[in-house]
Short mmCIF file of C-alpha atoms in Angstrom, two decimals:
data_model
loop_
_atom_site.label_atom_id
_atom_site.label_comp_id
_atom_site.label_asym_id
_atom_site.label_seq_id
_atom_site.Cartn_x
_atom_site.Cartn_y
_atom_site.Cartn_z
CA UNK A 121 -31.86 -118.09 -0.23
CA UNK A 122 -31.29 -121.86 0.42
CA UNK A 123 -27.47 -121.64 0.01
CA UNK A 124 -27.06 -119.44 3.04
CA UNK A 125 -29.57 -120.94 4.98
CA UNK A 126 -27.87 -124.23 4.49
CA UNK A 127 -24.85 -122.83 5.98
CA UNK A 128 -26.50 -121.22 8.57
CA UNK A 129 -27.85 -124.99 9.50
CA UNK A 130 -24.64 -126.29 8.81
CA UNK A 131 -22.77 -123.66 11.29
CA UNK A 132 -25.30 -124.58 13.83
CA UNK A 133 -25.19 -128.05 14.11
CA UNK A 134 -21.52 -128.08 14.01
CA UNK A 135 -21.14 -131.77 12.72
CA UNK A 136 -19.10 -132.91 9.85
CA UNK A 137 -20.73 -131.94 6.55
CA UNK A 138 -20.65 -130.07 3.40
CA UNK A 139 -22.78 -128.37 1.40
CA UNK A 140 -22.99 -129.07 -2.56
CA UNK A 141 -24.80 -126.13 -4.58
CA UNK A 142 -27.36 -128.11 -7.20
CA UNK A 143 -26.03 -125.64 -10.04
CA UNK A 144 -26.90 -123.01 -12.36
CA UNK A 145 -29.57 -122.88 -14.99
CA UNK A 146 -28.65 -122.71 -18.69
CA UNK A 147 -29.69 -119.71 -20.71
CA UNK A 148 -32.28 -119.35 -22.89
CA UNK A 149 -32.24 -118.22 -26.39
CA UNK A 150 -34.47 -115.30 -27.65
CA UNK A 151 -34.46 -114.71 -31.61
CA UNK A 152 -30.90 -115.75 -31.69
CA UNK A 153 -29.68 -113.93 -28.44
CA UNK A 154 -28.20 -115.35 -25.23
CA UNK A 155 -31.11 -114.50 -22.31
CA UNK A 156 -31.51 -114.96 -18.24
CA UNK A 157 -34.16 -113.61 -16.22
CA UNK A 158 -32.19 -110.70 -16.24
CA UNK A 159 -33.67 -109.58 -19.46
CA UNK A 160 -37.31 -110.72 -18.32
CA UNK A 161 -37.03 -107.86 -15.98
CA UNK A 162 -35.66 -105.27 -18.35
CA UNK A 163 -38.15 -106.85 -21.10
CA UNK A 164 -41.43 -105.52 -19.14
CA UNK A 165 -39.33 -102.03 -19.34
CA UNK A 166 -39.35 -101.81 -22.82
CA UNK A 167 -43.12 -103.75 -23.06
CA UNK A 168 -44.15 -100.50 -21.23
CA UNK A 169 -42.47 -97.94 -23.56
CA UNK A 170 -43.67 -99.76 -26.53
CA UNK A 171 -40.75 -101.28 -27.57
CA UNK A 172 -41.43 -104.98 -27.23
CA UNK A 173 -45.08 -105.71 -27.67
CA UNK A 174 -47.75 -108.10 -26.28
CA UNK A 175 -46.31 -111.14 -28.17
CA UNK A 176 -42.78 -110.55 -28.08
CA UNK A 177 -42.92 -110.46 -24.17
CA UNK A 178 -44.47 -113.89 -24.07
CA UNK A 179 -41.92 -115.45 -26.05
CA UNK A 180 -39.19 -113.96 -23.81
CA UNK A 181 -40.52 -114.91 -20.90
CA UNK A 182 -41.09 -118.80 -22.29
CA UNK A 183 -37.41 -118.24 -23.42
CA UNK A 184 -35.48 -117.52 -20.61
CA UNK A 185 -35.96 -120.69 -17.94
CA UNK A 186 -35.36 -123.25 -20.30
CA UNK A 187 -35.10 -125.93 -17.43
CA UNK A 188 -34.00 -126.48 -14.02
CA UNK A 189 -31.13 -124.55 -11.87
CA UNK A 190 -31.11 -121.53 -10.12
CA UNK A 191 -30.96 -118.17 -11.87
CA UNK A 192 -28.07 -118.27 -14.76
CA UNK A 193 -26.51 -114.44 -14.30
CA UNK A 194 -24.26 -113.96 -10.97
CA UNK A 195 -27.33 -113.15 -9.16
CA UNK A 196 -27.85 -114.10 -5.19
CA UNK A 197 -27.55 -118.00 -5.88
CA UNK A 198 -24.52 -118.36 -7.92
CA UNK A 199 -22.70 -115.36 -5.67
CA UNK A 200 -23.39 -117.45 -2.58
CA UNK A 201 -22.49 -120.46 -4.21
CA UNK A 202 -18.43 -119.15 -5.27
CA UNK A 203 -18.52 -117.51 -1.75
CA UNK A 204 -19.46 -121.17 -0.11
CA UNK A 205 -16.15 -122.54 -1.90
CA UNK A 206 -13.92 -120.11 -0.74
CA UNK A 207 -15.16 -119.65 2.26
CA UNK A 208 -14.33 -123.60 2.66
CA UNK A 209 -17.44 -125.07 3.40
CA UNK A 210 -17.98 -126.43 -0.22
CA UNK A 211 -15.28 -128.38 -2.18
CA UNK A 212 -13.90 -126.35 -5.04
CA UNK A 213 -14.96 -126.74 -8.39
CA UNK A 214 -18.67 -128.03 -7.13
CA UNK A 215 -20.14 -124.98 -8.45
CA UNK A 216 -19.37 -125.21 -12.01
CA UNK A 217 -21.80 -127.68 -13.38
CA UNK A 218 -24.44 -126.49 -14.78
CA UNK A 219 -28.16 -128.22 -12.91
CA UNK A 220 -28.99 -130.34 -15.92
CA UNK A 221 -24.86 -131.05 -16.24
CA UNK A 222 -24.39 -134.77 -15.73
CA UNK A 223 -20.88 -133.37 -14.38
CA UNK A 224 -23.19 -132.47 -11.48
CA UNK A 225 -24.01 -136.05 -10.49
CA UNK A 226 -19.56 -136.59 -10.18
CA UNK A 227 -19.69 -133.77 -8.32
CA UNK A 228 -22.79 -135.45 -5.51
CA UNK A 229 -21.02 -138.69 -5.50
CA UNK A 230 -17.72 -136.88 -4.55
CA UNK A 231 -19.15 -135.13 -1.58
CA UNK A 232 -20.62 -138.40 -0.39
CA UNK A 233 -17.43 -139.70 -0.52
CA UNK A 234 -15.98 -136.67 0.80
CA UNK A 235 -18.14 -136.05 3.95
CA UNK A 236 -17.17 -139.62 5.07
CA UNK A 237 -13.57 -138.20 5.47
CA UNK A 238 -14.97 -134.96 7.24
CA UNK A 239 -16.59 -137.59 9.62
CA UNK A 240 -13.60 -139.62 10.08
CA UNK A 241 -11.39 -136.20 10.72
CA UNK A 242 -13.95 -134.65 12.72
CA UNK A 243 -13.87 -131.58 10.44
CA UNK A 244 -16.30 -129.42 11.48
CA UNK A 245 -17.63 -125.94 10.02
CA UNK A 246 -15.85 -124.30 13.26
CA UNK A 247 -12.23 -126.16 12.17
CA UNK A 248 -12.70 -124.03 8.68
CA UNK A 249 -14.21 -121.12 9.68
CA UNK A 250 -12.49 -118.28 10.72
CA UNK A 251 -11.77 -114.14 10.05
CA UNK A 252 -9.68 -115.18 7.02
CA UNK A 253 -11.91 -117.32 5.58
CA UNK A 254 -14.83 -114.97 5.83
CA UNK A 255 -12.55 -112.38 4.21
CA UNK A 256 -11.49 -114.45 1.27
CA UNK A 257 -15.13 -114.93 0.05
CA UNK A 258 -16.16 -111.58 0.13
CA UNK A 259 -13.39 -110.98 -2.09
CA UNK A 260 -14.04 -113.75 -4.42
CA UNK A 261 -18.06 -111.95 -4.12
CA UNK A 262 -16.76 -107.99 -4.99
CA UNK A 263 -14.02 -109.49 -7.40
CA UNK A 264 -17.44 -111.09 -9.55
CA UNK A 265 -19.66 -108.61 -9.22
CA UNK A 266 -21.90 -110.68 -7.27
CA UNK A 267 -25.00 -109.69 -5.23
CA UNK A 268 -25.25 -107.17 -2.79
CA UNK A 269 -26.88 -110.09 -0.92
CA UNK A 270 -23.56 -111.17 -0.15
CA UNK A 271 -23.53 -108.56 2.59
CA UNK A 272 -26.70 -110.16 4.49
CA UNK A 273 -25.67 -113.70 4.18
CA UNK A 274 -21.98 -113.68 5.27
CA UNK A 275 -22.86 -111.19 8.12
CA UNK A 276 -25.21 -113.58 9.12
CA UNK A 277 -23.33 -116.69 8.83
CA UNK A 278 -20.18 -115.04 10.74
CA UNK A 279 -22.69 -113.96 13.90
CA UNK A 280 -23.37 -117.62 13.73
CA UNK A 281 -20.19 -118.61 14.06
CA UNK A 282 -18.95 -116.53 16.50
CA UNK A 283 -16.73 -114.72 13.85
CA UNK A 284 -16.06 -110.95 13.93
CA UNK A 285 -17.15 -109.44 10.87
CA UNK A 286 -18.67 -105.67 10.25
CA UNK A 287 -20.51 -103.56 7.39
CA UNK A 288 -16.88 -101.89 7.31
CA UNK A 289 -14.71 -105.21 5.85
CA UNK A 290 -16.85 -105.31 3.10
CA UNK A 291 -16.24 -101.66 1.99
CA UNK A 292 -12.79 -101.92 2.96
CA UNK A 293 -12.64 -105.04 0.63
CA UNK A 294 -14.37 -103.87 -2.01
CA UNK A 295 -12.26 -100.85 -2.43
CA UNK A 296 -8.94 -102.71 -2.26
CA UNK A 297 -10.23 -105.58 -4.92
CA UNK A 298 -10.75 -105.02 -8.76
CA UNK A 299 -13.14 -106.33 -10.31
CA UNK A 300 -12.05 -109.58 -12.35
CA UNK A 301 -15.24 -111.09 -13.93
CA UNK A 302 -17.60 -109.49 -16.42
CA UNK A 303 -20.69 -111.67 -15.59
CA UNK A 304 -24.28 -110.61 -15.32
CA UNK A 305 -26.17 -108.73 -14.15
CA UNK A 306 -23.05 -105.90 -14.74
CA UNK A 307 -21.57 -108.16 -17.43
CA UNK A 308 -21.99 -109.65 -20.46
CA UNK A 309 -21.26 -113.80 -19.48
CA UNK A 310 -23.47 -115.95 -17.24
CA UNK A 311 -22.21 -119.10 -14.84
CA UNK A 312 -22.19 -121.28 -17.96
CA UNK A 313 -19.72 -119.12 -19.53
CA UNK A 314 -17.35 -119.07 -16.03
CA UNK A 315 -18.00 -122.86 -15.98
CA UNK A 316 -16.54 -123.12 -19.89
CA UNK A 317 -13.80 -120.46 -19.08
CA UNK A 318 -12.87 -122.05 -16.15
CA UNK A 319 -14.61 -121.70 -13.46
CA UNK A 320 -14.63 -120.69 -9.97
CA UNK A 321 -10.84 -121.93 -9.19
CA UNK A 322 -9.71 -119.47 -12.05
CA UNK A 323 -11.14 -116.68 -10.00
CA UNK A 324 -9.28 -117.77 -6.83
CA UNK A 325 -6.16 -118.25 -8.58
CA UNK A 326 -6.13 -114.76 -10.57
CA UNK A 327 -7.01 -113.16 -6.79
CA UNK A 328 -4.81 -114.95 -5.71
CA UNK A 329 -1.86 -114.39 -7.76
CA UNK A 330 -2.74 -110.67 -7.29
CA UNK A 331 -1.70 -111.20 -3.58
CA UNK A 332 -5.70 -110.65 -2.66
CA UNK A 333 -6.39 -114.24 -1.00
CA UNK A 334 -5.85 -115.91 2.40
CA UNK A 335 -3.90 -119.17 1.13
CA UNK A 336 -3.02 -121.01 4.33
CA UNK A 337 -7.04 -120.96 5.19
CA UNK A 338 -8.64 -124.25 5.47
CA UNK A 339 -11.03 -125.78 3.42
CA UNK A 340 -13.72 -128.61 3.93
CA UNK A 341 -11.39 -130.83 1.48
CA UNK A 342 -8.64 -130.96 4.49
CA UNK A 343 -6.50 -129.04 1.79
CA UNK A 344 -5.42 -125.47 1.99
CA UNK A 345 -7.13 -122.72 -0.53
CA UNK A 346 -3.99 -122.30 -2.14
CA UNK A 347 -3.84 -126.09 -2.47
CA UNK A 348 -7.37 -126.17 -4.43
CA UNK A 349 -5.83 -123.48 -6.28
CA UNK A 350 -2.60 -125.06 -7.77
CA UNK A 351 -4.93 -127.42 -9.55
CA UNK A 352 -6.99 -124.64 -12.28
CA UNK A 353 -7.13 -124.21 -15.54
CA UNK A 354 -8.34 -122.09 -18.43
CA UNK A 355 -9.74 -122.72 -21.42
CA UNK A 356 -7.65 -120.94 -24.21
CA UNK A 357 -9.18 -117.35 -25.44
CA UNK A 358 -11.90 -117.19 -22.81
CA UNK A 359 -12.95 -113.58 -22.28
CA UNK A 360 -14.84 -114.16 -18.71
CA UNK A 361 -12.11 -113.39 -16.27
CA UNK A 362 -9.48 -110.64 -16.87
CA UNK A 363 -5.95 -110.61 -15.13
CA UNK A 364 -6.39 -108.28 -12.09
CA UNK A 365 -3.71 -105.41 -13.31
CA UNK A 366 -6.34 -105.00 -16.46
CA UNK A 367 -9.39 -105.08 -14.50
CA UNK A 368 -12.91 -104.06 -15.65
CA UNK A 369 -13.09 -101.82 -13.08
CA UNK A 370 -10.42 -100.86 -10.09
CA UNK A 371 -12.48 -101.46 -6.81
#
């Protein structure tokens, strides 16, 4: 859980900073199939009922870590990653890269750059967050069908900062927000496929075209949400994020 725990340092200190999320793993390929650890777990399932024997097991499991980066589905790491962009204490669009991306290295050398200006502005976590903020990233987390993890780690982070959030705003949320992404472990894409489709700024701006996002809240850029937002695009015929009156599911 380094993502949260980073913020959790990063809330503390209260000095000018950012945090950059060192990116998803690609997935693996399993006799010509699309694999995470996802299907490790569900693997030893079927190894146990006798569908998958001795052999076919080990190749999985070889299969699906084929390098470096955090889990590829929208598991704990990637969920806390999107929620670190819109809650505004990671620049937007720093997520997408893949690990092994060289993308990834522009996005390092960007925050360097970047946290200069937070030092020269005196930007500090307290500056960005607030109620709204906190609000906008659980809804960026329930829109993706991200971790229930989500729940521990922004309730955390908001006792931290002195910001009043409850078990209660996350139901409430979750009821009022459809859900927008069909990514693993509920789905059928992993963070790759968000990164080709678009990635986390087309989230924000279907939520927030829906009327479901906080756009005047501040972000660790100096620019608004809905600022990040103006600049997204999507790649033509992607299939990863559905407009939010023709959900996957309503809440």
């Amino acid at each position: 859980k380094t993502i949260p725990a980073a913020a959790l340092a990063h809330v503390r200190l209260g000095i000018p900073s950012l945090i950059v999320y060192s990116g998803t793993m690609l997935p693996g390929t399993f006799r010509g199939s699309e694999v995470t650890l996802q299907d490790v777990f569900e693997a030893v399932g079927r190894h146990d009922s006798g569908e998958l024997d001795d052999a076919g097991l080990a190749e999985l499991e070889r299969a699906s870590c084929p390098g470096s980066g955090a889990c590829a589905g929208h598991y704990t790491a990637n969920t806390m990653a999107m929620a670190m962009e819109f809650l505004g204490l990671s620049p937007f669009g720093s997520m997408d890269p893949p690990a092994v991306d060289p993308r990834k290295e522009d996005v390092c050398r960007e925050a360097g750059a970047l946290v200069m200006r937070c030092l020269e502005q005196e930007l500090t976590p307290a500056r960005v967050l607030n109620r709204a903020a906190f609000l906008n990233a659980i809804t960026a987390g329930v829109a993706t069908g991200g971790s229930t993890n989500l729940v521990l780690h922004l309730l955390a982070i908001a006792r931290e900062a002195g910001v009043p959030l409850e078990m209660d705003d996350f139901d409430r949320v979750s009821t009022a927000t459809p859900v927008i992404a069909d990514l693993r472990p509920g789905g059928r894409f992993t963070a790759v496929d968000l990164d080709r489709a678009g990635g986390t700024r087309l989230v924000g701006r279907v939520l927030a075209d829906a009327g479901l996002l906080e756009g005047t809240a501040a972000t660790v850029t100096g620019r608004t949400l809905g600022e990040e937002l103006a600049e997204t695009g999507e790649t033509e015929g992607q299939q990863v994020v559905v407009p939010a009156d023709r959900p996957l599911s309503a809440t």
